[in-house]
Tab-separated table of N, CA and C in Angstrom:
chain	number	residue	atom	x	y	z
A	1	MET	N	128.884	36.144	37.072
A	1	MET	CA	128.975	34.960	37.222
A	1	MET	C	129.640	34.185	35.990
A	2	GLU	N	130.383	32.825	37.070
A	2	GLU	CA	131.503	31.867	36.087
A	2	GLU	C	130.583	31.339	35.615
A	3	PRO	N	131.157	30.802	33.822
A	3	PRO	CA	130.375	29.981	33.485
A	3	PRO	C	130.697	28.448	34.112
A	4	ARG	N	129.696	27.635	33.829
A	4	ARG	CA	130.301	26.370	34.177
A	4	ARG	C	131.064	25.154	33.398
A	5	ILE	N	131.163	25.467	32.535
A	5	ILE	CA	132.069	25.006	31.596
A	5	ILE	C	132.584	25.800	30.755
A	6	ASN	N	134.239	25.303	30.882
A	6	ASN	CA	135.033	26.132	30.109
A	6	ASN	C	135.585	25.459	29.249
A	7	ALA	N	135.450	25.384	27.636
A	7	ALA	CA	135.825	24.529	26.806
A	7	ALA	C	137.220	24.753	26.567
A	8	TYR	N	138.073	25.647	26.682
A	8	TYR	CA	139.201	25.906	26.335
A	8	TYR	C	140.137	25.743	27.259
A	9	GLY	N	139.639	25.622	28.820
A	9	GLY	CA	140.901	25.795	30.169
A	9	GLY	C	141.412	24.342	30.584
A	10	THR	N	141.018	23.478	29.676
A	10	THR	CA	141.513	22.007	30.246
A	10	THR	C	142.179	21.323	29.093
A	11	GLU	N	142.850	20.159	29.122
A	11	GLU	CA	143.407	19.184	28.594
A	11	GLU	C	142.277	18.067	27.732
A	12	ILE	N	141.335	18.142	28.394
A	12	ILE	CA	140.440	17.271	28.391
A	12	ILE	C	139.122	17.691	27.217
A	13	ALA	N	138.973	18.789	27.336
A	13	ALA	CA	138.046	19.860	26.356
A	13	ALA	C	137.716	19.188	25.074
A	14	PRO	N	138.761	18.473	24.689
A	14	PRO	CA	138.312	18.182	23.142
A	14	PRO	C	137.322	16.716	23.523
A	15	LYS	N	138.292	15.744	24.151
A	15	LYS	CA	137.545	14.551	24.474
A	15	LYS	C	135.565	14.666	25.010
A	16	PHE	N	135.734	16.102	25.929
A	16	PHE	CA	134.483	16.397	26.380
A	16	PHE	C	133.393	16.720	25.111
A	17	VAL	N	133.928	17.584	24.189
A	17	VAL	CA	133.169	17.940	23.276
A	17	VAL	C	132.829	16.685	22.549
A	18	LYS	N	133.508	15.800	21.888
A	18	LYS	CA	133.452	14.700	21.011
A	18	LYS	C	132.611	14.096	22.122
A	19	TYR	N	131.857	14.086	22.993
A	19	TYR	CA	130.689	13.220	23.612
A	19	TYR	C	129.427	14.362	23.518
A	20	PHE	N	129.768	15.484	23.726
A	20	PHE	CA	128.520	16.690	23.548
A	20	PHE	C	128.173	16.239	22.060
A	21	VAL	N	128.899	16.062	20.580
A	21	VAL	CA	128.514	15.874	19.605
A	21	VAL	C	128.055	14.666	19.278
A	22	ALA	N	128.590	13.480	19.944
A	22	ALA	CA	127.501	12.224	19.963
A	22	ALA	C	126.400	12.245	20.475
A	23	VAL	N	126.077	13.197	21.716
A	23	VAL	CA	124.775	13.043	22.249
A	23	VAL	C	123.941	14.000	21.587
A	24	ASP	N	124.205	14.772	20.658
A	24	ASP	CA	123.539	15.865	19.857
A	24	ASP	C	123.066	15.150	18.665
A	25	LYS	N	124.184	14.045	18.232
A	25	LYS	CA	123.357	13.098	17.092
A	25	LYS	C	122.052	12.429	17.385
A	26	VAL	N	122.575	11.718	18.990
A	26	VAL	CA	121.752	10.943	19.310
A	26	VAL	C	119.967	11.577	19.449
A	27	LEU	N	120.196	12.677	19.917
A	27	LEU	CA	118.904	13.535	20.032
A	27	LEU	C	118.553	14.092	18.805
A	28	ALA	N	119.173	13.994	17.993
A	28	ALA	CA	118.586	14.780	16.374
A	28	ALA	C	118.049	13.686	15.725
A	29	ALA	N	118.438	12.305	15.951
A	29	ALA	CA	117.648	11.277	15.395
A	29	ALA	C	116.591	11.080	16.398
A	30	SER	N	116.095	11.684	17.326
A	30	SER	CA	114.953	11.330	18.371
A	30	SER	C	113.776	11.418	18.066
A	31	THR	N	112.662	11.559	18.502
A	31	THR	CA	111.402	12.045	18.047
A	31	THR	C	111.056	13.120	18.784
A	32	VAL	N	111.920	13.652	19.811
A	32	VAL	CA	111.715	15.191	20.012
A	32	VAL	C	111.815	16.188	19.413
A	33	PRO	N	110.583	16.945	19.421
A	33	PRO	CA	110.784	18.042	17.829
A	33	PRO	C	111.725	19.023	18.208
A	34	ALA	N	112.472	19.407	17.000
A	34	ALA	CA	113.579	20.692	16.684
A	34	ALA	C	113.493	21.204	17.727
A	35	THR	N	111.912	22.213	17.905
A	35	THR	CA	112.181	23.513	18.868
A	35	THR	C	112.603	23.214	19.872
A	36	THR	N	111.969	21.729	20.542
A	36	THR	CA	111.950	21.535	21.911
A	36	THR	C	113.713	21.330	22.156
A	37	LEU	N	114.225	20.768	21.219
A	37	LEU	CA	115.819	20.617	21.200
A	37	LEU	C	116.550	22.162	21.479
A	38	GLU	N	116.306	22.985	20.631
A	38	GLU	CA	116.730	23.957	20.718
A	38	GLU	C	116.516	24.782	21.767
A	39	LEU	N	115.358	24.767	22.405
A	39	LEU	CA	115.081	25.226	23.870
A	39	LEU	C	115.760	24.700	24.790
A	40	VAL	N	115.853	23.828	24.841
A	40	VAL	CA	117.526	23.226	25.914
A	40	VAL	C	118.537	23.604	25.699
A	41	ARG	N	119.125	23.807	24.457
A	41	ARG	CA	120.100	23.663	23.917
A	41	ARG	C	119.919	25.623	24.458
A	42	ILE	N	119.303	26.528	24.126
A	42	ILE	CA	118.961	27.768	24.962
A	42	ILE	C	120.023	27.971	26.208
A	43	ARG	N	118.930	27.082	26.828
A	43	ARG	CA	118.826	27.053	28.445
A	43	ARG	C	120.359	26.876	28.913
A	44	ALA	N	120.380	25.591	28.081
A	44	ALA	CA	121.959	25.000	28.424
A	44	ALA	C	123.194	26.566	27.991
A	45	SER	N	122.938	26.936	27.181
A	45	SER	CA	124.154	28.187	26.762
A	45	SER	C	123.774	29.129	27.799
A	46	GLN	N	122.811	29.550	28.649
A	46	GLN	CA	122.174	30.589	29.153
A	46	GLN	C	123.180	30.218	30.666
A	47	ILE	N	122.834	29.351	30.981
A	47	ILE	CA	123.439	28.779	32.157
A	47	ILE	C	125.301	28.741	32.304
A	48	ASN	N	125.219	28.246	30.967
A	48	ASN	CA	127.148	28.303	30.943
A	48	ASN	C	128.164	29.243	30.866
A	49	GLY	N	126.812	30.480	30.333
A	49	GLY	CA	127.601	31.739	30.014
A	49	GLY	C	128.034	31.792	28.285
A	50	CYS	N	127.525	30.793	27.485
A	50	CYS	CA	128.504	31.370	26.549
A	50	CYS	C	127.095	31.578	25.054
A	51	SER	N	127.755	33.087	24.696
A	51	SER	CA	127.034	33.978	24.410
A	51	SER	C	126.846	33.382	23.147
A	52	GLY	N	128.379	33.136	22.329
A	52	GLY	CA	127.838	32.284	20.910
A	52	GLY	C	127.441	31.079	20.746
A	53	CYS	N	126.846	30.483	21.670
A	53	CYS	CA	126.192	28.888	21.409
A	53	CYS	C	124.851	29.660	21.410
A	54	LEU	N	124.617	30.821	22.451
A	54	LEU	CA	123.362	31.069	22.985
A	54	LEU	C	122.539	31.987	21.596
A	55	ASP	N	123.708	32.497	20.844
A	55	ASP	CA	123.278	33.349	19.516
A	55	ASP	C	122.653	32.454	18.473
A	56	MET	N	123.409	31.292	18.234
A	56	MET	CA	123.633	30.584	17.352
A	56	MET	C	122.259	29.376	17.760
A	57	HIS	N	121.877	28.785	18.645
A	57	HIS	CA	120.778	28.423	19.412
A	57	HIS	C	119.612	28.877	19.255
A	58	VAL	N	119.403	30.731	19.635
A	58	VAL	CA	118.159	31.260	19.241
A	58	VAL	C	117.800	31.232	17.670
A	59	LYS	N	118.718	31.422	17.033
A	59	LYS	CA	118.504	31.647	15.323
A	59	LYS	C	118.329	30.142	14.908
A	60	GLU	N	118.569	29.022	15.002
A	60	GLU	CA	118.285	27.791	14.875
A	60	GLU	C	117.075	27.395	15.114
A	61	ALA	N	116.303	27.875	16.395
A	61	ALA	CA	115.247	27.782	16.743
A	61	ALA	C	114.315	28.895	16.280
A	62	LEU	N	114.801	29.799	15.544
A	62	LEU	CA	113.966	30.767	14.975
A	62	LEU	C	113.430	29.948	13.400
A	63	ARG	N	114.551	29.435	12.905
A	63	ARG	CA	114.182	28.471	11.681
A	63	ARG	C	113.453	27.579	11.690
A	64	ALA	N	113.661	27.189	13.034
A	64	ALA	CA	112.901	25.400	13.209
A	64	ALA	C	111.203	25.772	13.045
A	65	GLY	N	111.333	27.202	13.571
A	65	GLY	CA	109.815	27.767	13.552
A	65	GLY	C	109.426	28.071	15.386
A	66	GLU	N	110.449	28.082	15.738
A	66	GLU	CA	110.064	28.424	17.008
A	66	GLU	C	109.106	29.909	17.421
A	67	ASP	N	108.801	29.997	18.511
A	67	ASP	CA	107.735	31.290	18.877
A	67	ASP	C	108.437	31.883	19.372
A	68	PRO	N	108.331	33.260	18.966
A	68	PRO	CA	109.468	34.159	19.691
A	68	PRO	C	108.997	34.529	21.242
A	69	VAL	N	107.852	34.356	21.498
A	69	VAL	CA	107.186	34.492	23.046
A	69	VAL	C	107.730	33.668	23.600
A	70	ARG	N	107.806	32.291	22.981
A	70	ARG	CA	108.978	31.419	24.030
A	70	ARG	C	109.880	31.393	24.092
A	71	LEU	N	110.594	32.077	23.171
A	71	LEU	CA	112.278	31.842	23.028
A	71	LEU	C	112.472	32.915	24.412
A	72	ALA	N	111.568	33.881	24.223
A	72	ALA	CA	112.132	35.118	25.342
A	72	ALA	C	111.594	34.417	26.925
A	73	LEU	N	110.803	33.576	26.865
A	73	LEU	CA	110.676	33.083	28.126
A	73	LEU	C	111.423	32.122	28.555
A	74	VAL	N	112.440	31.483	28.120
A	74	VAL	CA	113.407	30.545	28.500
A	74	VAL	C	114.623	30.979	29.595
A	75	ALA	N	114.856	32.610	29.549
A	75	ALA	CA	115.308	32.543	30.429
A	75	ALA	C	114.970	32.878	31.935
A	76	ALA	N	113.214	32.519	32.144
A	76	ALA	CA	112.531	32.432	33.647
A	76	ALA	C	112.775	31.054	33.797
A	77	TRP	N	113.299	30.172	33.085
A	77	TRP	CA	113.336	28.675	33.628
A	77	TRP	C	113.976	28.319	34.561
A	78	ARG	N	113.594	27.045	35.630
A	78	ARG	CA	114.262	26.941	36.775
A	78	ARG	C	114.527	25.240	36.498
């Protein structure tokens, strides 16, 4: 399986990442619970095949108080 986003393979990657960071700031200021945001980030990392981001977001979700059972079930999302 190939990752959907290759952050290092294009010239526009730095601009693209800038928008990801901007969206993340908006979401962090929203009323969406931190645990839910981390679950979404975990799923996106799975889809993109980014093991580094997946590791980071799983640890962040645990720190935010997410239930390990729900973490394990993210892989079944469609």
